[in-house]
Short mmCIF file of C-alpha atoms in Angstrom, two decimals:
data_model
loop_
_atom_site.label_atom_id
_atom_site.label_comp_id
_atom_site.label_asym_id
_atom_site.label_seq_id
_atom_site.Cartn_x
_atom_site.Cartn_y
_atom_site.Cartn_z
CA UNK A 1 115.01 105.43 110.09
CA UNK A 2 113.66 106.54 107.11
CA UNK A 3 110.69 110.00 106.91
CA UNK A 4 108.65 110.76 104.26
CA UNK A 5 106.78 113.62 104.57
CA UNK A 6 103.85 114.65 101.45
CA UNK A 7 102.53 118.12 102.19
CA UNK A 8 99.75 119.49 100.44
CA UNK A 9 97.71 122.76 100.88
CA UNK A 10 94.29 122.15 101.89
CA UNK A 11 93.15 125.31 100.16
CA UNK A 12 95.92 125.05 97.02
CA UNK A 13 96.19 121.30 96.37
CA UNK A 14 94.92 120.82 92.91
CA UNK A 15 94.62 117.45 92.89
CA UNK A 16 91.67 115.82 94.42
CA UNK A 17 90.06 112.36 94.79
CA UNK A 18 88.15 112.35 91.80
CA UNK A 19 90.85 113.78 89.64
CA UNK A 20 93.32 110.94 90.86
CA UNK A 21 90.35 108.33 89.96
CA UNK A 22 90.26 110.48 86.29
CA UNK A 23 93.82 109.75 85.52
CA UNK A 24 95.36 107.27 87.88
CA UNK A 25 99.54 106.84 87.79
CA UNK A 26 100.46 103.49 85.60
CA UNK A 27 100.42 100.19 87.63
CA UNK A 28 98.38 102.09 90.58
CA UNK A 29 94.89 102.46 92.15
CA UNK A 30 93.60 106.20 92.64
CA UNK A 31 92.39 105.33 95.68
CA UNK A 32 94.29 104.19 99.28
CA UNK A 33 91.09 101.78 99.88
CA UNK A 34 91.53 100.37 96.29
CA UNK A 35 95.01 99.61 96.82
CA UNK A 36 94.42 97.92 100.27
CA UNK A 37 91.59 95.90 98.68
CA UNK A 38 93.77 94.46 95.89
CA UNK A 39 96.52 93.61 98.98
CA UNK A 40 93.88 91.93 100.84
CA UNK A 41 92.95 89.92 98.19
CA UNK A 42 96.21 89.10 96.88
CA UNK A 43 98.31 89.19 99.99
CA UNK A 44 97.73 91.01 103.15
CA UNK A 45 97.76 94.50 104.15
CA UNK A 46 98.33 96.60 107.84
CA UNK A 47 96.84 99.63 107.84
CA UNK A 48 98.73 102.40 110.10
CA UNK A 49 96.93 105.39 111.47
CA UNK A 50 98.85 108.76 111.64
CA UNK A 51 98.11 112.22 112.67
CA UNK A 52 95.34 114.03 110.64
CA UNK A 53 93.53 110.97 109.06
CA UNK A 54 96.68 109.80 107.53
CA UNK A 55 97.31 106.45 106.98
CA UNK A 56 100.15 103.94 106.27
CA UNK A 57 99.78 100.47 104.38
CA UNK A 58 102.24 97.70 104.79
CA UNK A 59 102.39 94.15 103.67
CA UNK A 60 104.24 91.99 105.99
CA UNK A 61 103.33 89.07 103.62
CA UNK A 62 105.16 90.85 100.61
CA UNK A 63 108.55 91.35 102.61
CA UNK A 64 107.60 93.35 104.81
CA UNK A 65 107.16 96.54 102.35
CA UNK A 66 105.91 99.98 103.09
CA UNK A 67 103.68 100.45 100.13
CA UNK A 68 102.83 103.65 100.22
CA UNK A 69 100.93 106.73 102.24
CA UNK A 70 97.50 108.66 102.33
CA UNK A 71 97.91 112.37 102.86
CA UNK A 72 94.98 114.56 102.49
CA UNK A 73 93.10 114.83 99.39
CA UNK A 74 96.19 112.69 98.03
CA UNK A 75 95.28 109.05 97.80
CA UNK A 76 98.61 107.42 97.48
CA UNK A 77 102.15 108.66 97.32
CA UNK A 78 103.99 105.87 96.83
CA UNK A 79 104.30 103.14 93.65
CA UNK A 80 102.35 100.14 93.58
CA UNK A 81 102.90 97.50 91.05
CA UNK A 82 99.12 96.35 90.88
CA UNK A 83 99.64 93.59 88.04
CA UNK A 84 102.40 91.96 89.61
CA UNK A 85 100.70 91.80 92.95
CA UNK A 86 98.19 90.00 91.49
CA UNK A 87 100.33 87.84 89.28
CA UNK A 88 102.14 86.83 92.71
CA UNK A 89 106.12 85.37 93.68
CA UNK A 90 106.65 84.56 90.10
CA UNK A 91 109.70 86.17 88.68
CA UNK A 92 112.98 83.96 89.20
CA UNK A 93 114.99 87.35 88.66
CA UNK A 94 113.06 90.43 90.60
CA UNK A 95 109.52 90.22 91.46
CA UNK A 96 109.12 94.58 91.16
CA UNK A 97 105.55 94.81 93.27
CA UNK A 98 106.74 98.49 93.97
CA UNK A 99 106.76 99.75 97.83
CA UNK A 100 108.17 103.47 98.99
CA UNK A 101 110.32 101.13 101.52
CA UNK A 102 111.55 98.07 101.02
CA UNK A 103 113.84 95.66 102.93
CA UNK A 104 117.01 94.64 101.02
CA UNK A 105 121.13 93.25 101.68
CA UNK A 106 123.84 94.97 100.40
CA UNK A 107 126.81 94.59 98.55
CA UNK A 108 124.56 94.24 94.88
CA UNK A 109 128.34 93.00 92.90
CA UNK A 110 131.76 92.53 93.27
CA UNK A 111 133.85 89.56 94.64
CA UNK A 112 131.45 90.06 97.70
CA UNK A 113 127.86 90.67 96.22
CA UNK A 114 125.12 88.75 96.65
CA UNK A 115 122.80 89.24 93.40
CA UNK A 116 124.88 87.06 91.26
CA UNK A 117 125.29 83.67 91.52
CA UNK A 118 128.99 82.44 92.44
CA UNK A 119 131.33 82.47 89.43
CA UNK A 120 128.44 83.90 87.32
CA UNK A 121 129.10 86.98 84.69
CA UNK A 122 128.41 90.34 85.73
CA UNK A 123 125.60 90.65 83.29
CA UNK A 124 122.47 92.11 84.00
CA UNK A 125 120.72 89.42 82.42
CA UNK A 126 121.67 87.40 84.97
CA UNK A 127 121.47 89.55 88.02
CA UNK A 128 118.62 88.45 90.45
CA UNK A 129 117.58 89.67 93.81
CA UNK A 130 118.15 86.81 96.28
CA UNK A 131 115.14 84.71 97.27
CA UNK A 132 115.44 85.52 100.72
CA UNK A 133 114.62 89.14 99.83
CA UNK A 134 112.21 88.78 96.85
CA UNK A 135 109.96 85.92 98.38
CA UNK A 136 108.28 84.73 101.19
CA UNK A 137 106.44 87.11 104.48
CA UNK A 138 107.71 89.04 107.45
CA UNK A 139 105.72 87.18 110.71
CA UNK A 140 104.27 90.03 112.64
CA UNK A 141 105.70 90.06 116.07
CA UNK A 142 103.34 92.86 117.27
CA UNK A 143 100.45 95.54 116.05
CA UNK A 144 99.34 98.41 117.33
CA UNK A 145 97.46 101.67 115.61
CA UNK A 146 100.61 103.72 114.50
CA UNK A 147 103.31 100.62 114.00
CA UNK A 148 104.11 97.22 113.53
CA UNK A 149 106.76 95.17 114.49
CA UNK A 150 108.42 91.80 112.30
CA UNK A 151 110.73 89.59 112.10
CA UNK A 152 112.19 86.67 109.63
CA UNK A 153 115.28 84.77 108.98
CA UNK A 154 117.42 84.71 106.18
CA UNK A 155 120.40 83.04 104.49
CA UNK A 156 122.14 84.75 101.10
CA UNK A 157 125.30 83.77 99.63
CA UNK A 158 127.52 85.57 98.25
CA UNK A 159 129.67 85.69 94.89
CA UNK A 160 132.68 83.81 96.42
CA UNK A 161 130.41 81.55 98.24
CA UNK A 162 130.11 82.54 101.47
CA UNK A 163 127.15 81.95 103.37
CA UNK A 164 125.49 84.45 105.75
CA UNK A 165 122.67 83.25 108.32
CA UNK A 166 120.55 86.06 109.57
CA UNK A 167 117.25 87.08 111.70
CA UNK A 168 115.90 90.50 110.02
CA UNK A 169 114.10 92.87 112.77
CA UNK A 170 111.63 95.24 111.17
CA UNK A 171 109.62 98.16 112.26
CA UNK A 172 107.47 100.37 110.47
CA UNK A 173 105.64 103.06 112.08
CA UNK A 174 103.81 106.34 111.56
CA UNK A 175 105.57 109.50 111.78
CA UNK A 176 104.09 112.03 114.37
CA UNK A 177 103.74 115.59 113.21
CA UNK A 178 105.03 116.73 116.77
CA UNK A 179 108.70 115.65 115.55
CA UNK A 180 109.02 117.19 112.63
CA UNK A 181 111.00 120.03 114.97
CA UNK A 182 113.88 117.88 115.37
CA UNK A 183 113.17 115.35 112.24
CA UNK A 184 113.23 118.05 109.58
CA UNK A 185 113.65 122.02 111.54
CA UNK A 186 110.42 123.12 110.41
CA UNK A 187 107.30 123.49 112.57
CA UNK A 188 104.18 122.28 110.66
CA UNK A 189 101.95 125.32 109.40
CA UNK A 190 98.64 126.05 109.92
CA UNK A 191 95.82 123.98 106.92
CA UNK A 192 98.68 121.52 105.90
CA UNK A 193 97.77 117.43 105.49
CA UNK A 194 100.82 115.70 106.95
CA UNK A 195 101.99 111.95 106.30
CA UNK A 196 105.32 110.90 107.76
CA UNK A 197 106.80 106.84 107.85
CA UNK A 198 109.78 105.57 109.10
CA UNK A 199 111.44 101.91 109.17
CA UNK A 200 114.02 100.65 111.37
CA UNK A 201 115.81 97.27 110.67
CA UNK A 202 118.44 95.62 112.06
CA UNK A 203 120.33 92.20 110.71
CA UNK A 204 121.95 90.02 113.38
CA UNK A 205 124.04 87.16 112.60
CA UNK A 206 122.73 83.61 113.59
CA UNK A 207 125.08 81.71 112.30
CA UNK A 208 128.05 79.81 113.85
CA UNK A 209 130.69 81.62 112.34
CA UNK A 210 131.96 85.49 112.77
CA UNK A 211 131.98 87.67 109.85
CA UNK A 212 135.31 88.79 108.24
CA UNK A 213 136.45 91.29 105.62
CA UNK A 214 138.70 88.59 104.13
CA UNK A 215 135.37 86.37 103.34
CA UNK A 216 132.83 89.33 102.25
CA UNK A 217 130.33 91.59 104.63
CA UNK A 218 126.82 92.34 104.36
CA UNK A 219 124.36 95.45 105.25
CA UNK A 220 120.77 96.48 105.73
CA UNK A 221 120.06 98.25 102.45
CA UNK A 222 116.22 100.27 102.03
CA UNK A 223 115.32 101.24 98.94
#
């Protein structure tokens, strides 16, 4: 699982609203509405409530990503790649919408990595994210307030040409403030906008044969 926790003073924050609208961050929206508007319109968006009015936005139809968080007076925490949301699946090599959680496979290189074709050079001009990962939606399982549950199946190959066969589980959820005790050993203070997220994924193998060291291995990898 994965926390990310954006504290701000209510009193001592000096951002607010209208100064993130002044001088929004490059490829983002200032505001958390904004953002899910664009994803709307261009994909789809989930909207997660969390303690204190803050929210969560994920896109199962753009893998599955966490985009970002609401906290406060802050509108968004995370990266969002606006223009190549709205420019769509388009980029043979890495289509880079942004997210502050994203589901990818592990090893990247090597005689058993899986972002360069088999036999290719270990160039970066040449290194592309597999389809699987870069393309395509998440089918939501479930929905409630505070989390989400998907799921989606997946084949990569990798450099020596083995071929892996997998259903991806995903869940994304809000954080309660209430376990931030035993998340991070603090207890929350008094007049202090919390936003917490986690994801939990798991990869099982669906196809017929078992997985060996001899032939290459694959893992969940979040970025």
């Amino acid at each position: 699982a994965i926390l990310i926790a954006e504290i701000a003073s209510a009193s001592g924050c000096n951002s607010s609203p209208k100064a993130l609208d002044e001088a929004p961050m490059p490829g983002s929206a200032s505001s958390f509405d904004a953002i899910v508007a664009h994803l709307k319109k261009h994909a789809d968006a989930v909207v997660l409530e969390g303690d204190g009015g803050s929210r969560v936005l994920v896109s199962p139809r753009l893998q599955g990503r966490l985009f970002t968080l609401k906290v406060g007076p802050v509108e968004s925490t995370g990266f969002v790649n606006l223009a190549a949301i709205a420019k769509g699946e388009t980029d043979p090599q890495f289509n880079n919408f942004g997210a502050a959680d994203r589901f990818w496979i592990y090893p990247e290189a090597g005689q058993f990595g899986i972002y360069f074709d088999p036999g290719a050079d270990f160039d970066r001009k040449v290194w592309k994210v597999p389809a699987a990962l870069d393309k395509d939606p998440f089918k939501v399982i479930s929905q409630e307030k505070d989390v989400v549950k998907m799921t989606r199946d997946m084949e990569v190959t990798n450099y020596i040409g083995t071929k892996f066969k997998v259903r991806v589980d995903r869940e994304v959820g809000a954080s309660k403030a209430s376990g931030l005790p035993s998340e991070l050993g603090v207890k929350l203070p008094d007049g202090v906008h919390y936003a917490g997220a986690y994801s939990k994924n798991t990869m099982t193998n669906t196809g017929a044969e078992r997985w060996t060291t001899e032939k290459g291995l694959i893992g969940v990898w979040i970025l």
